[in-house]
Every structure is written in C-alpha cells, then in structure tokens.
C-alpha cells in the first residue's frame, strides 16, 4: 500500500478549492496518524474512514462533486451526494451516534466488527487532526495554570509524572518542557516513544526507571526543563514510585484508558500478549486492564494525599477505575473544570489553521500578523513565541491558537484577504477541537460539575452543528463516543476554507461568530458570570426571560 500524504502546491485535483481543501485535510489526518494501514488516527480506535473502499469512495466523491452538492457520510462511509446549493456545507457527517440505552461499549464493538460503525474520535473521522500540536497548547496552558495556582508562576525545578505517548498524549513531553518543568512520560509501546523523539516532541528515552529518575533529578537540581520517555507500564511504575517515596509535583495520565480492549495495556502484558488476548479472550483482557487502571489510579490518589497536584486529562481513567472498585476516583479533578473553564466561558479555546499548499512560510506570515494585531492578547502572543521556538511541522504546516469570540473571526477574515491579495501562497483551512465552548457535552470531562447541573444535556453540540450548517460552514460533523467512551459524550466539529473569495469571507464571518457566540451563551445559560460578562461586552444577543 502506498503511503498517503497530503497533496502540496496549488494544483487542484477537485473542481474547486473547497473540495480540494477537505480532501487534503483527509489525507493529512492519515499522514499524521498512528496506523495508516488500519486508517487509525489516534486513541486506539479513532479512524479517518470506515474501511478502504469507503476511503476511496470519499476521495472519488470529493474529486468529482460540484460546489452546489453535499456529500453525506455515516460513520466513515459515504452514503450519497445531494443537490443543495453553493452556500450549503460540502460535507455533512454523523459518526458513532447510538440511541440512548444502546450506546454501550459492547454494542459499539459488535457493530464495529459488523462494519456498521466507527468511532471518529474528536478530530479523526472529520479530518481535523493536525498531529500532536492539536492539543499541545491546551496541555501547555494546563501546566502553566498549575504553575500560577500552586507554584508561584514557576515550574522550573518541578517534576511532572504522566503516561501515554499516543496521538493525544504525545503532546505532553513538549508541553512540559515549554512550561520549564522536568517531565517523565511512561509509555508501553516503544514505537510511540521513538515517533515522539523523531517528531521533536520528546528528548530522551530509557527502559530503566532508575536511569529516568537520574535524568529527572539532575534537571530538577539545575532547574532545567527536560522530557524523558520511559518504556514501561504506568500501572507498575506509578505504584513503584510511591513505594520508593518519590512524590512528583504534578501527576496525570493520557493513556488510552478510555478503552479496555483496544487501548490500555494491562500490567504484565506485552503488546503481543495483549493482541493475542484481544483475539482469544477479550473479556479477560478487559478485566485485567480494568484492574491495572484501578492500581494506577490508587497510586494517583496516594500522590494527591501526599501533596501532588493530580488531575484527569480527559481519558475516562476515573470512570474506569470507579467501575473497578476505586470508589473515590472522582476526588481527582478533571482538567477542564480545574484549569480551563474560565476560558471556555468566554469561548476561548483550541482554534487552528492549516496551510493547504504545504508552505510553512504561510504559517510564519500568519504568526507575524497575530503578534502585531493581537498584541493585547497575552495568551496567544506568548503561545506564538513558544510555538515558533519549539513546535515542529507535522504533515501540512499548521498552528493552534486559543482565541475567543470575535478574535477567530478577525483572524480568519484577515487571512482570507491575504489569500486574495497573494500575500499567502494559497488557501488556508480553519477548524477547532470539539472540546470547545459550545461543541461538547461530556459529564466526566468537558461539562463535569456545571454550575446549573446541566452536565449531561446534549442539546448544545447538536444546536452547534445545526447553527454551523445554517451559517454555511464547509464541513459539519456530529460525533458521539465509541469503545469505552460509548454513552459518555456527544460533540460537534466544523471546518471552513479561506480561499480568498467573497463567499468564503461570508462563510467565515457567519460561522465563526455563531460558533463561539453559542459557546458563550451555553455558559451564560448555566449562570457563569464570566460568560454573562462576555455576552454583554461582545453584544451577543442573549434572550432574557422575564421572571414572574
């Protein structure tokens, strides 16, 4: 099988740049993905398409469709092309959405095996994944916030312990170094460690805990940042550190703990043994993985009791541990509520843009524009400086930047103008993570402990998707959880193409304003003062009910 890479340059294979952009985004998630042969992008199960015939059919549809048609995709399988109009979305997707009581991991595995469904992750099946950079700033902002809250704004000489170096967790070592900490990342799959080193996200590798700790100790003494990948199992390493009396300053985990069959590798298992058990006795594998997660989380709780800052990084590890007997697992904080919710209240979140021609100079030009025209935004200007220094290019050149309501629109319209006047070499795609203000309902991650108790209300991401369709976005997707996430979440994704046209400017303006506007109102509706303030300041038309 030929290796898939996103096309570069300005030559079109499709009938317009909107279609070409989405095709390149599809190719890009596979170029950046974990297992291209299986169409797997990240998180053990998140796929770009249902199977290879589906992938080929999607490519053919994108290459031949007109601008006034809409491609409909169901769980990674193209269903049909429909005549709509030139301002309608080019692609509509629904991935892994199951009905109520049927939304279980067992049903997901059954229907996946029968070829009826895939899990799209958050950004895999809707072609928005840009490599580990996609969550890098969010991880950095978490570490930086912990530094401000607990360590007098300074993580130099501090020890971060984490695990997991897959498509999401692979951002952690670089984020730790950018925050000036010494970070140890435990990973059971040596190929993932090697991949992060090759990509520039990880500095050192060892299979010895003693050697890893020696590197960490030296960095702490010198107050120098360092990242170390330790080949090992977190369910064994975390308790061993505890036994030795070594208490990190910060502890988390970003393994594939959400999935007990295809994700988390139990203690005592090799990768090959897990693969064999997955085939021969998946129930035994699930039980062993659950017991291992319980052991790891018990160690995390013990670290917390001894003074470490411990948090769940969004992989359902507390949920799994609770199911396997760790009753106080949820005394560990979730990262969104603990560190990021004030930003989400103002719809400040993980916005991203991709240079579709493959020209990294386009990203540099946009960086310069941000540093000049968003100089009063310390979050994004600080980030751009760090990203230029540390973040390598993966696949098509891209950048993430946490921007809020109005800011995303300003940037996108400016970029569209730069495409039009030739300042940039070609069109730019704009998208965001699903973990955004109005785009996700997940009671154990994004919406845990909402002020009004609306944690599990899934209307918001559905409204977000419908509003973005009404606003003429180029691609709109609705996702729900698969594997161990089944029944736990619903989210919405959106992609827009800045091709320099007046029509693109209209799409960008309407979609980005409405996407973030709804995000502000979601938190305002829940009673958050920051969101109410943002709605008033930005003149978002919130409907206020008259009280009897």
Short mmCIF file of C-alpha atoms in Angstrom, two decimals:
data_model
loop_
_atom_site.label_atom_id
_atom_site.label_comp_id
_atom_site.label_asym_id
_atom_site.label_seq_id
_atom_site.Cartn_x
_atom_site.Cartn_y
_atom_site.Cartn_z
CA UNK A 1 0.00 0.00 0.00
CA UNK A 2 1.36 3.40 -0.98
CA UNK A 3 1.88 5.81 1.90
CA UNK A 4 -0.77 8.53 1.90
CA UNK A 5 0.46 12.09 2.27
CA UNK A 6 -1.49 15.29 1.88
CA UNK A 7 -1.01 16.93 -1.50
CA UNK A 8 1.06 20.12 -1.57
CA UNK A 9 1.19 23.02 -4.00
CA UNK A 10 -1.58 24.82 -5.87
CA UNK A 11 -2.58 22.23 -8.46
CA UNK A 12 -6.17 21.10 -7.97
CA UNK A 13 -7.46 17.56 -8.33
CA UNK A 14 -11.00 18.63 -7.47
CA UNK A 15 -13.41 21.08 -9.09
CA UNK A 16 -12.67 23.83 -6.58
CA UNK A 17 -10.53 24.75 -3.60
CA UNK A 18 -13.29 23.98 -1.10
CA UNK A 19 -13.39 20.34 -2.20
CA UNK A 20 -9.60 20.17 -2.58
CA UNK A 21 -9.15 21.56 0.93
CA UNK A 22 -11.29 18.86 2.50
CA UNK A 23 -9.50 16.16 0.51
CA UNK A 24 -6.14 17.42 1.75
CA UNK A 25 -7.46 17.52 5.31
CA UNK A 26 -8.49 13.86 4.97
CA UNK A 27 -5.05 12.95 3.63
CA UNK A 28 -3.41 14.99 6.38
CA UNK A 29 -5.04 13.11 9.26
CA UNK A 30 -3.71 9.87 7.77
CA UNK A 31 -0.26 11.37 7.22
CA UNK A 32 -0.21 12.33 10.90
CA UNK A 33 -2.00 9.23 12.15
CA UNK A 34 -0.83 6.30 14.25
CA UNK A 35 -1.62 3.36 11.93
CA UNK A 36 -2.35 4.30 8.34
CA UNK A 37 -2.82 0.70 7.21
CA UNK A 38 -5.85 0.39 9.50
CA UNK A 39 -6.98 4.00 8.88
CA UNK A 40 -6.39 4.63 12.61
CA UNK A 41 -5.52 8.19 13.50
CA UNK A 42 -5.18 8.13 17.32
CA UNK A 43 -6.58 6.83 20.64
CA UNK A 44 -6.52 3.14 19.59
CA UNK A 45 -9.84 3.33 17.73
CA UNK A 46 -10.35 6.75 16.13
CA UNK A 47 -10.48 6.27 12.35
CA UNK A 48 -10.45 8.56 9.31
CA UNK A 49 -12.86 6.36 7.33
CA UNK A 50 -14.72 3.11 7.93
CA UNK A 51 -12.62 0.98 5.58
CA UNK A 52 -10.51 1.34 2.45
CA UNK A 53 -13.43 1.06 -0.01
CA UNK A 54 -15.12 3.87 1.94
CA UNK A 55 -11.95 5.95 1.85
CA UNK A 56 -11.60 5.52 -1.90
CA UNK A 57 -15.26 6.39 -2.44
CA UNK A 58 -14.90 9.55 -0.31
CA UNK A 59 -11.87 10.60 -2.34
CA UNK A 60 -13.73 9.99 -5.61
CA UNK A 61 -16.75 11.97 -4.41
CA UNK A 62 -14.62 14.94 -3.33
CA UNK A 63 -12.77 14.93 -6.64
CA UNK A 64 -15.90 14.87 -8.77
CA UNK A 65 -18.57 16.75 -6.79
CA UNK A 66 -19.80 20.20 -7.75
CA UNK A 67 -19.83 23.15 -5.38
CA UNK A 68 -23.62 23.03 -5.13
CA UNK A 69 -23.66 19.44 -3.86
CA UNK A 70 -23.36 17.97 -0.36
CA UNK A 71 -21.64 14.69 0.49
CA UNK A 72 -23.29 12.79 3.36
CA UNK A 73 -21.11 10.44 5.43
CA UNK A 74 -22.34 7.99 8.09
CA UNK A 75 -19.67 6.67 10.47
CA UNK A 76 -16.89 6.98 7.93
CA UNK A 77 -18.89 5.59 4.99
CA UNK A 78 -20.09 7.87 2.18
CA UNK A 79 -23.83 7.46 1.64
CA UNK A 80 -24.74 9.85 -1.15
CA UNK A 81 -24.28 13.13 -2.97
CA UNK A 82 -27.22 15.51 -2.77
CA UNK A 83 -28.03 18.58 -4.82
CA UNK A 84 -28.15 21.52 -2.40
CA UNK A 85 -26.74 24.97 -3.22
CA UNK A 86 -23.40 26.77 -3.35
CA UNK A 87 -23.72 28.09 0.20
CA UNK A 88 -24.57 24.72 1.77
CA UNK A 89 -21.93 22.62 3.55
CA UNK A 90 -19.94 20.43 1.16
CA UNK A 91 -19.76 17.59 3.69
CA UNK A 92 -22.12 16.54 6.47
CA UNK A 93 -21.13 13.75 8.85
CA UNK A 94 -22.59 11.77 11.71
CA UNK A 95 -20.08 9.45 13.37
CA UNK A 96 -20.73 6.85 16.09
CA UNK A 97 -24.11 8.16 17.25
CA UNK A 98 -26.08 5.41 19.01
CA UNK A 99 -29.50 5.59 20.63
CA UNK A 100 -29.77 6.03 24.40
CA UNK A 101 -29.69 2.66 26.16
CA UNK A 102 -28.00 1.03 23.16
CA UNK A 103 -24.97 3.34 23.46
CA UNK A 104 -22.71 0.83 25.22
CA UNK A 105 -19.16 -0.30 24.59
CA UNK A 106 -20.34 -3.88 23.93
CA UNK A 107 -22.76 -2.72 21.25
CA UNK A 108 -20.11 -0.49 19.74
CA UNK A 109 -17.63 -3.37 19.45
CA UNK A 110 -20.34 -5.59 17.95
CA UNK A 111 -21.40 -3.04 15.34
CA UNK A 112 -17.79 -2.12 14.61
CA UNK A 113 -17.00 -5.77 13.90
CA UNK A 114 -20.06 -5.96 11.65
CA UNK A 115 -18.83 -2.94 9.69
CA UNK A 116 -21.73 -0.70 10.70
CA UNK A 117 -19.99 1.98 12.72
CA UNK A 118 -16.67 3.57 13.62
CA UNK A 119 -15.57 5.89 16.37
CA UNK A 120 -14.40 9.15 14.88
CA UNK A 121 -12.57 10.41 17.95
CA UNK A 122 -12.97 14.15 18.09
CA UNK A 123 -10.95 15.14 15.02
CA UNK A 124 -10.13 11.89 13.18
CA UNK A 125 -13.24 10.99 11.16
CA UNK A 126 -13.99 14.64 10.36
CA UNK A 127 -10.41 15.20 9.12
CA UNK A 128 -9.33 17.90 11.55
CA UNK A 129 -6.42 16.24 13.38
CA UNK A 130 -3.12 18.11 12.86
CA UNK A 131 -0.80 15.87 14.87
CA UNK A 132 0.17 16.29 18.50
CA UNK A 133 0.18 20.08 18.11
CA UNK A 134 -3.63 19.91 18.10
CA UNK A 135 -3.74 19.55 21.88
CA UNK A 136 -0.30 20.97 22.63
CA UNK A 137 -1.35 24.47 23.61
CA UNK A 138 -4.18 23.15 25.76
CA UNK A 139 -1.73 20.89 27.61
CA UNK A 140 0.72 23.75 27.98
CA UNK A 141 -2.00 26.08 29.30
CA UNK A 142 -2.96 23.45 31.89
CA UNK A 143 0.63 23.17 33.11
CA UNK A 144 1.05 26.96 33.08
CA UNK A 145 -2.16 27.41 35.07
CA UNK A 146 -0.98 24.88 37.65
CA UNK A 147 2.26 26.84 37.87
CA UNK A 148 0.34 30.05 38.56
CA UNK A 149 -2.05 28.44 41.05
CA UNK A 150 0.34 26.23 43.01
CA UNK A 151 3.98 27.10 42.32
CA UNK A 152 4.24 30.89 42.25
CA UNK A 153 4.07 31.05 38.43
CA UNK A 154 7.20 28.91 38.03
CA UNK A 155 7.56 25.21 37.15
CA UNK A 156 11.35 25.26 36.97
CA UNK A 157 12.67 22.53 39.22
CA UNK A 158 9.26 20.81 39.30
CA UNK A 159 8.57 17.16 38.40
CA UNK A 160 5.62 16.16 36.19
CA UNK A 161 4.70 12.48 36.00
CA UNK A 162 2.41 11.29 33.22
CA UNK A 163 1.81 8.34 30.92
CA UNK A 164 0.76 7.81 27.31
CA UNK A 165 2.55 9.00 24.17
CA UNK A 166 -0.10 8.28 21.55
CA UNK A 167 -1.72 10.77 19.20
CA UNK A 168 -3.07 12.88 22.07
CA UNK A 169 -0.64 12.10 24.89
CA UNK A 170 2.33 12.69 22.61
CA UNK A 171 1.98 16.42 23.22
CA UNK A 172 2.73 16.13 26.94
CA UNK A 173 6.56 15.98 26.95
CA UNK A 174 6.94 19.05 24.78
CA UNK A 175 4.27 20.95 26.73
CA UNK A 176 6.12 20.14 29.94
CA UNK A 177 9.41 21.40 28.52
CA UNK A 178 7.74 24.56 27.21
CA UNK A 179 6.44 25.12 30.76
CA UNK A 180 10.07 24.72 32.01
CA UNK A 181 9.39 21.52 34.00
CA UNK A 182 11.08 18.12 34.16
CA UNK A 183 8.56 15.62 32.76
CA UNK A 184 8.61 11.82 32.82
CA UNK A 185 6.20 10.11 30.40
CA UNK A 186 5.62 6.36 30.79
CA UNK A 187 4.71 4.51 27.59
CA UNK A 188 4.29 0.77 27.00
CA UNK A 189 4.77 0.98 23.22
CA UNK A 190 8.38 1.68 22.24
CA UNK A 191 7.39 2.70 18.70
CA UNK A 192 5.39 5.60 20.12
CA UNK A 193 8.38 6.80 22.14
CA UNK A 194 10.54 6.65 19.02
CA UNK A 195 7.92 8.51 16.99
CA UNK A 196 7.74 11.38 19.50
CA UNK A 197 11.54 11.65 19.56
CA UNK A 198 11.67 11.70 15.76
CA UNK A 199 8.97 14.39 15.64
CA UNK A 200 10.76 16.59 18.17
CA UNK A 201 8.18 16.19 20.95
CA UNK A 202 10.39 14.13 23.29
CA UNK A 203 14.06 14.48 24.19
CA UNK A 204 15.28 11.26 25.83
CA UNK A 205 14.35 7.59 26.06
CA UNK A 206 15.15 4.80 28.50
CA UNK A 207 13.77 1.46 29.64
CA UNK A 208 15.21 1.89 33.16
CA UNK A 209 13.25 3.64 35.90
CA UNK A 210 16.48 4.33 37.77
CA UNK A 211 18.04 5.95 34.71
CA UNK A 212 14.91 8.01 34.08
CA UNK A 213 14.84 9.25 37.67
CA UNK A 214 18.53 10.17 37.50
CA UNK A 215 17.83 12.39 34.48
CA UNK A 216 14.83 13.96 36.20
CA UNK A 217 16.75 14.60 39.44
CA UNK A 218 19.61 16.30 37.61
CA UNK A 219 17.19 18.54 35.71
CA UNK A 220 15.37 19.45 38.93
CA UNK A 221 18.63 20.33 40.66
CA UNK A 222 19.68 22.51 37.72
CA UNK A 223 16.13 23.88 37.32
CA UNK A 224 16.31 22.99 33.65
CA UNK A 225 13.48 21.56 31.55
CA UNK A 226 13.77 18.00 30.28
CA UNK A 227 11.48 15.31 28.88
CA UNK A 228 12.09 11.58 29.30
CA UNK A 229 10.14 8.73 27.76
CA UNK A 230 10.23 5.62 29.96
CA UNK A 231 9.38 2.30 28.34
CA UNK A 232 7.15 0.71 30.94
CA UNK A 233 3.62 0.29 32.23
CA UNK A 234 2.05 3.09 34.27
CA UNK A 235 0.19 0.56 36.43
CA UNK A 236 3.58 -0.71 37.56
CA UNK A 237 5.65 2.49 37.51
CA UNK A 238 3.25 4.72 39.48
CA UNK A 239 2.95 2.32 42.47
CA UNK A 240 6.72 1.74 42.38
CA UNK A 241 7.44 5.46 42.64
CA UNK A 242 5.04 5.61 45.56
CA UNK A 243 6.78 2.65 47.22
CA UNK A 244 10.09 4.48 46.88
CA UNK A 245 8.62 7.60 48.46
CA UNK A 246 9.08 9.69 45.31
CA UNK A 247 6.24 12.22 45.07
CA UNK A 248 6.03 14.23 41.84
CA UNK A 249 4.75 17.79 41.92
CA UNK A 250 2.15 17.14 39.20
CA UNK A 251 0.59 13.81 38.19
CA UNK A 252 -1.75 12.92 35.35
CA UNK A 253 -2.25 10.26 32.66
CA UNK A 254 -3.14 10.31 28.98
CA UNK A 255 -3.03 6.65 28.08
CA UNK A 256 -5.88 5.11 26.09
CA UNK A 257 -7.62 4.27 29.37
CA UNK A 258 -10.96 5.03 27.74
CA UNK A 259 -10.82 1.64 26.03
CA UNK A 260 -10.14 -1.60 27.89
CA UNK A 261 -9.94 -3.80 24.79
CA UNK A 262 -8.06 -1.81 22.15
CA UNK A 263 -6.44 0.87 24.31
CA UNK A 264 -4.98 0.37 27.78
CA UNK A 265 -2.37 -2.40 28.08
CA UNK A 266 -2.61 -4.25 31.43
CA UNK A 267 0.42 -4.65 33.70
CA UNK A 268 2.40 -7.79 32.94
CA UNK A 269 1.30 -7.83 29.29
CA UNK A 270 3.48 -7.32 26.24
CA UNK A 271 1.89 -5.71 23.19
CA UNK A 272 1.86 -9.12 21.52
CA UNK A 273 0.20 -10.78 24.50
CA UNK A 274 -2.48 -8.10 24.57
CA UNK A 275 -3.12 -8.58 20.85
CA UNK A 276 -3.50 -12.34 21.32
CA UNK A 277 -5.82 -11.90 24.30
CA UNK A 278 -7.85 -9.33 22.36
CA UNK A 279 -8.50 -12.02 19.79
CA UNK A 280 -8.89 -15.04 22.07
CA UNK A 281 -10.35 -13.74 25.33
CA UNK A 282 -11.37 -10.06 25.21
CA UNK A 283 -13.34 -10.32 28.45
CA UNK A 284 -10.21 -11.40 30.32
CA UNK A 285 -8.28 -8.56 28.71
CA UNK A 286 -10.93 -6.05 29.83
CA UNK A 287 -10.84 -7.34 33.39
CA UNK A 288 -7.04 -7.19 33.55
CA UNK A 289 -6.96 -3.70 32.03
CA UNK A 290 -9.59 -2.51 34.49
CA UNK A 291 -7.65 -3.93 37.44
CA UNK A 292 -4.47 -2.26 36.19
CA UNK A 293 -6.19 1.10 35.82
CA UNK A 294 -7.51 0.72 39.36
CA UNK A 295 -3.96 0.15 40.62
CA UNK A 296 -2.68 3.20 38.75
CA UNK A 297 -5.47 5.46 39.99
CA UNK A 298 -4.98 4.28 43.58
CA UNK A 299 -1.37 5.43 43.24
CA UNK A 300 -2.54 8.76 41.79
CA UNK A 301 -4.85 9.22 44.79
CA UNK A 302 -1.95 8.46 47.13
CA UNK A 303 0.21 11.05 45.34
CA UNK A 304 -2.63 13.54 45.79
CA UNK A 305 -2.88 12.76 49.51
CA UNK A 306 0.85 13.46 49.82
CA UNK A 307 0.56 16.89 48.21
CA UNK A 308 0.89 16.37 44.45
CA UNK A 309 -1.40 18.26 42.06
CA UNK A 310 -3.26 15.39 40.39
CA UNK A 311 -5.78 15.70 37.55
CA UNK A 312 -7.66 13.63 34.99
CA UNK A 313 -6.58 14.68 31.49
CA UNK A 314 -9.78 13.59 29.77
CA UNK A 315 -9.32 9.89 29.03
CA UNK A 316 -12.07 8.47 31.27
CA UNK A 317 -9.50 6.93 33.61
CA UNK A 318 -11.51 7.85 36.73
CA UNK A 319 -14.65 6.31 35.23
CA UNK A 320 -12.85 3.04 34.54
CA UNK A 321 -11.21 3.00 37.97
CA UNK A 322 -14.54 3.62 39.67
CA UNK A 323 -16.08 0.69 37.78
CA UNK A 324 -13.24 -1.50 39.08
CA UNK A 325 -13.64 -0.63 42.72
CA UNK A 326 -11.89 2.71 43.29
CA UNK A 327 -14.83 4.47 44.89
CA UNK A 328 -13.05 7.80 45.45
CA UNK A 329 -11.62 8.06 41.92
CA UNK A 330 -13.67 11.17 41.25
CA UNK A 331 -11.95 13.06 44.04
CA UNK A 332 -9.32 13.62 41.34
CA UNK A 333 -10.18 16.83 39.48
CA UNK A 334 -10.94 16.98 35.77
CA UNK A 335 -8.67 19.38 33.87
CA UNK A 336 -11.46 21.39 32.27
CA UNK A 337 -13.20 22.41 35.46
CA UNK A 338 -9.98 22.83 37.44
CA UNK A 339 -7.95 24.87 34.97
CA UNK A 340 -9.74 25.91 31.75
CA UNK A 341 -13.40 26.69 32.44
CA UNK A 342 -12.93 30.47 32.82
CA UNK A 343 -11.51 30.48 29.28
CA UNK A 344 -14.35 28.38 27.87
CA UNK A 345 -16.86 30.76 29.48
CA UNK A 346 -15.55 33.40 27.08
CA UNK A 347 -15.38 30.88 24.19
CA UNK A 348 -11.57 30.99 24.28
CA UNK A 349 -10.48 27.60 23.06
CA UNK A 350 -8.43 25.48 20.65
CA UNK A 351 -8.75 27.20 17.27
CA UNK A 352 -6.45 26.00 14.48
CA UNK A 353 -5.45 26.78 10.91
CA UNK A 354 -3.71 24.74 8.22
CA UNK A 355 -1.65 25.96 5.23
CA UNK A 356 -3.20 23.89 2.47
CA UNK A 357 -0.40 24.40 -0.06
CA UNK A 358 2.11 22.94 2.39
CA UNK A 359 4.08 26.19 2.51
CA UNK A 360 5.35 26.77 6.07
CA UNK A 361 6.01 30.41 5.18
CA UNK A 362 2.24 30.96 5.22
CA UNK A 363 2.15 29.98 8.90
CA UNK A 364 5.03 32.36 9.62
CA UNK A 365 3.18 35.22 7.94
CA UNK A 366 0.04 34.50 9.96
CA UNK A 367 2.16 34.31 13.13
CA UNK A 368 3.54 37.78 12.35
CA UNK A 369 0.04 39.11 11.80
CA UNK A 370 -1.11 37.78 15.17
CA UNK A 371 1.88 39.22 17.02
CA UNK A 372 1.12 42.63 15.51
CA UNK A 373 -2.68 42.74 15.52
CA UNK A 374 -3.40 40.69 18.66
CA UNK A 375 -0.62 42.22 20.76
CA UNK A 376 -3.02 42.79 23.67
CA UNK A 377 -3.80 39.05 23.90
CA UNK A 378 -1.05 37.66 26.12
CA UNK A 379 -2.26 34.06 25.84
CA UNK A 380 -1.93 33.85 22.07
CA UNK A 381 1.17 36.05 21.67
CA UNK A 382 3.03 34.09 24.34
CA UNK A 383 1.98 30.90 22.60
CA UNK A 384 3.08 32.03 19.13
CA UNK A 385 6.53 32.82 20.51
CA UNK A 386 6.80 29.39 22.12
CA UNK A 387 5.39 27.58 19.09
CA UNK A 388 7.92 29.19 16.79
CA UNK A 389 10.71 28.03 19.06
CA UNK A 390 9.54 24.52 19.87
CA UNK A 391 6.80 23.17 17.61
CA UNK A 392 7.91 21.09 14.61
CA UNK A 393 5.89 20.77 11.42
CA UNK A 394 3.83 17.58 11.17
CA UNK A 395 2.08 16.99 7.86
CA UNK A 396 0.63 20.15 6.38
CA UNK A 397 2.03 23.18 8.26
CA UNK A 398 -0.46 24.23 10.92
CA UNK A 399 -0.83 26.30 14.03
CA UNK A 400 -3.14 26.16 17.01
CA UNK A 401 -4.06 29.31 18.91
CA UNK A 402 -6.52 29.74 21.76
CA UNK A 403 -8.70 32.60 20.54
CA UNK A 404 -12.19 33.64 21.60
CA UNK A 405 -15.39 35.20 20.30
CA UNK A 406 -14.69 37.83 17.65
CA UNK A 407 -10.96 37.10 17.62
CA UNK A 408 -11.33 33.97 15.50
CA UNK A 409 -13.44 35.90 13.01
CA UNK A 410 -10.97 38.79 12.81
CA UNK A 411 -8.07 36.44 12.14
CA UNK A 412 -9.88 34.31 9.57
CA UNK A 413 -11.12 37.32 7.60
CA UNK A 414 -7.61 38.80 7.60
CA UNK A 415 -6.18 35.51 6.37
CA UNK A 416 -8.83 35.27 3.66
CA UNK A 417 -7.82 38.75 2.49
CA UNK A 418 -4.15 37.68 2.44
CA UNK A 419 -5.09 34.70 0.28
CA UNK A 420 -6.96 37.03 -2.07
CA UNK A 421 -4.10 39.52 -2.48
CA UNK A 422 -1.39 36.88 -2.84
CA UNK A 423 0.35 37.51 0.48
CA UNK A 424 -0.17 33.82 1.23
CA UNK A 425 0.69 31.09 -1.27
CA UNK A 426 -2.80 29.60 -1.24
CA UNK A 427 -5.93 28.82 0.77
CA UNK A 428 -5.99 28.12 4.49
CA UNK A 429 -8.38 25.82 6.37
CA UNK A 430 -9.78 26.83 9.76
CA UNK A 431 -11.13 24.39 12.31
CA UNK A 432 -11.07 23.69 16.04
CA UNK A 433 -11.11 20.89 18.55
CA UNK A 434 -14.52 19.51 19.51
CA UNK A 435 -13.51 20.29 23.09
CA UNK A 436 -14.73 23.84 22.66
CA UNK A 437 -17.21 26.02 24.50
CA UNK A 438 -20.48 25.10 22.78
CA UNK A 439 -19.41 21.95 20.98
CA UNK A 440 -19.24 19.16 23.56
CA UNK A 441 -21.33 17.50 26.23
CA UNK A 442 -19.31 15.06 28.33
CA UNK A 443 -20.34 14.87 32.00
CA UNK A 444 -16.97 13.41 33.04
CA UNK A 445 -14.77 15.77 31.02
CA UNK A 446 -15.97 18.98 29.37
CA UNK A 447 -19.17 19.58 31.29
CA UNK A 448 -18.41 17.99 34.65
CA UNK A 449 -20.00 19.78 37.61
CA UNK A 450 -21.62 22.55 35.60
CA UNK A 451 -22.99 25.33 37.76
CA UNK A 452 -26.62 24.62 36.85
CA UNK A 453 -26.33 20.81 36.81
CA UNK A 454 -26.61 20.58 33.00
CA UNK A 455 -23.60 18.26 32.71
CA UNK A 456 -25.32 15.58 30.58
CA UNK A 457 -27.53 17.80 28.42
CA UNK A 458 -26.50 17.03 24.83
CA UNK A 459 -28.67 19.67 23.13
CA UNK A 460 -25.77 22.12 22.94
CA UNK A 461 -23.47 20.28 20.49
CA UNK A 462 -26.49 19.39 18.34
CA UNK A 463 -27.54 23.03 18.26
CA UNK A 464 -23.94 23.97 17.50
CA UNK A 465 -23.86 21.68 14.46
CA UNK A 466 -27.22 22.90 13.15
CA UNK A 467 -26.25 26.54 13.64
CA UNK A 468 -22.98 26.00 11.78
CA UNK A 469 -24.89 24.39 8.91
CA UNK A 470 -27.17 27.44 8.84
CA UNK A 471 -24.06 29.62 8.82
CA UNK A 472 -22.76 27.91 5.66
CA UNK A 473 -19.71 26.10 7.06
CA UNK A 474 -17.86 23.87 4.59
CA UNK A 475 -17.93 20.73 6.78
CA UNK A 476 -20.06 19.97 9.84
CA UNK A 477 -19.91 16.79 11.92
CA UNK A 478 -21.71 15.32 14.93
CA UNK A 479 -19.77 12.70 16.90
CA UNK A 480 -20.53 10.51 19.89
CA UNK A 481 -18.32 8.21 21.92
CA UNK A 482 -17.15 4.75 20.90
CA UNK A 483 -15.36 1.99 22.77
CA UNK A 484 -15.02 2.99 26.41
CA UNK A 485 -16.40 6.44 25.59
CA UNK A 486 -19.69 4.95 24.33
CA UNK A 487 -22.63 6.62 26.03
CA UNK A 488 -20.47 9.32 27.62
CA UNK A 489 -20.28 12.13 25.08
CA UNK A 490 -21.64 13.99 22.08
CA UNK A 491 -19.71 16.69 20.23
CA UNK A 492 -19.68 18.75 17.04
CA UNK A 493 -16.92 19.69 14.61
CA UNK A 494 -16.61 22.33 11.91
CA UNK A 495 -14.19 23.19 9.09
CA UNK A 496 -14.03 26.31 6.92
CA UNK A 497 -11.91 27.14 3.89
CA UNK A 498 -10.44 30.60 3.37
CA UNK A 499 -9.89 30.60 -0.40
CA UNK A 500 -9.77 34.37 -0.83
CA UNK A 501 -13.28 34.71 -2.21
CA UNK A 502 -16.08 36.99 -1.01
CA UNK A 503 -18.20 33.88 -0.48
CA UNK A 504 -15.54 32.45 1.83
CA UNK A 505 -15.47 35.70 3.79
CA UNK A 506 -19.21 35.43 4.35
CA UNK A 507 -18.95 31.80 5.48
CA UNK A 508 -16.08 32.61 7.82
CA UNK A 509 -17.80 35.61 9.36
CA UNK A 510 -21.14 33.94 9.99
CA UNK A 511 -19.86 30.55 11.13
CA UNK A 512 -17.09 31.71 13.43
CA UNK A 513 -19.21 34.38 15.08
CA UNK A 514 -22.10 31.99 15.62
CA UNK A 515 -19.92 29.05 16.67
CA UNK A 516 -18.28 30.97 19.50
CA UNK A 517 -21.38 33.05 20.24
CA UNK A 518 -23.32 29.90 21.06
CA UNK A 519 -20.41 28.77 23.22
CA UNK A 520 -20.61 31.93 25.32
CA UNK A 521 -24.37 31.55 25.66
CA UNK A 522 -24.05 27.90 26.69
CA UNK A 523 -22.08 29.00 29.77
CA UNK A 524 -24.16 32.12 30.28
CA UNK A 525 -27.26 29.92 30.35
CA UNK A 526 -25.58 27.86 33.07
CA UNK A 527 -25.06 31.01 35.14
CA UNK A 528 -21.33 31.66 34.80
CA UNK A 529 -20.50 35.30 35.49
CA UNK A 530 -17.60 35.34 33.01
CA UNK A 531 -19.92 34.23 30.21
CA UNK A 532 -22.62 36.73 31.17
CA UNK A 533 -19.98 39.46 31.13
CA UNK A 534 -18.65 38.30 27.75
CA UNK A 535 -22.14 38.25 26.23
CA UNK A 536 -22.74 41.82 27.41
CA UNK A 537 -19.33 43.11 26.32
CA UNK A 538 -19.49 41.48 22.88
CA UNK A 539 -23.19 42.29 22.40
CA UNK A 540 -24.20 38.69 21.82
CA UNK A 541 -27.98 38.70 21.58
CA UNK A 542 -28.90 36.64 24.62
CA UNK A 543 -32.63 36.23 25.17
CA UNK A 544 -33.51 37.03 28.76
CA UNK A 545 -36.66 35.55 30.23
CA UNK A 546 -38.97 37.74 32.24
CA UNK A 547 -39.34 36.43 35.75
CA UNK A 548 -42.88 36.08 37.09
#
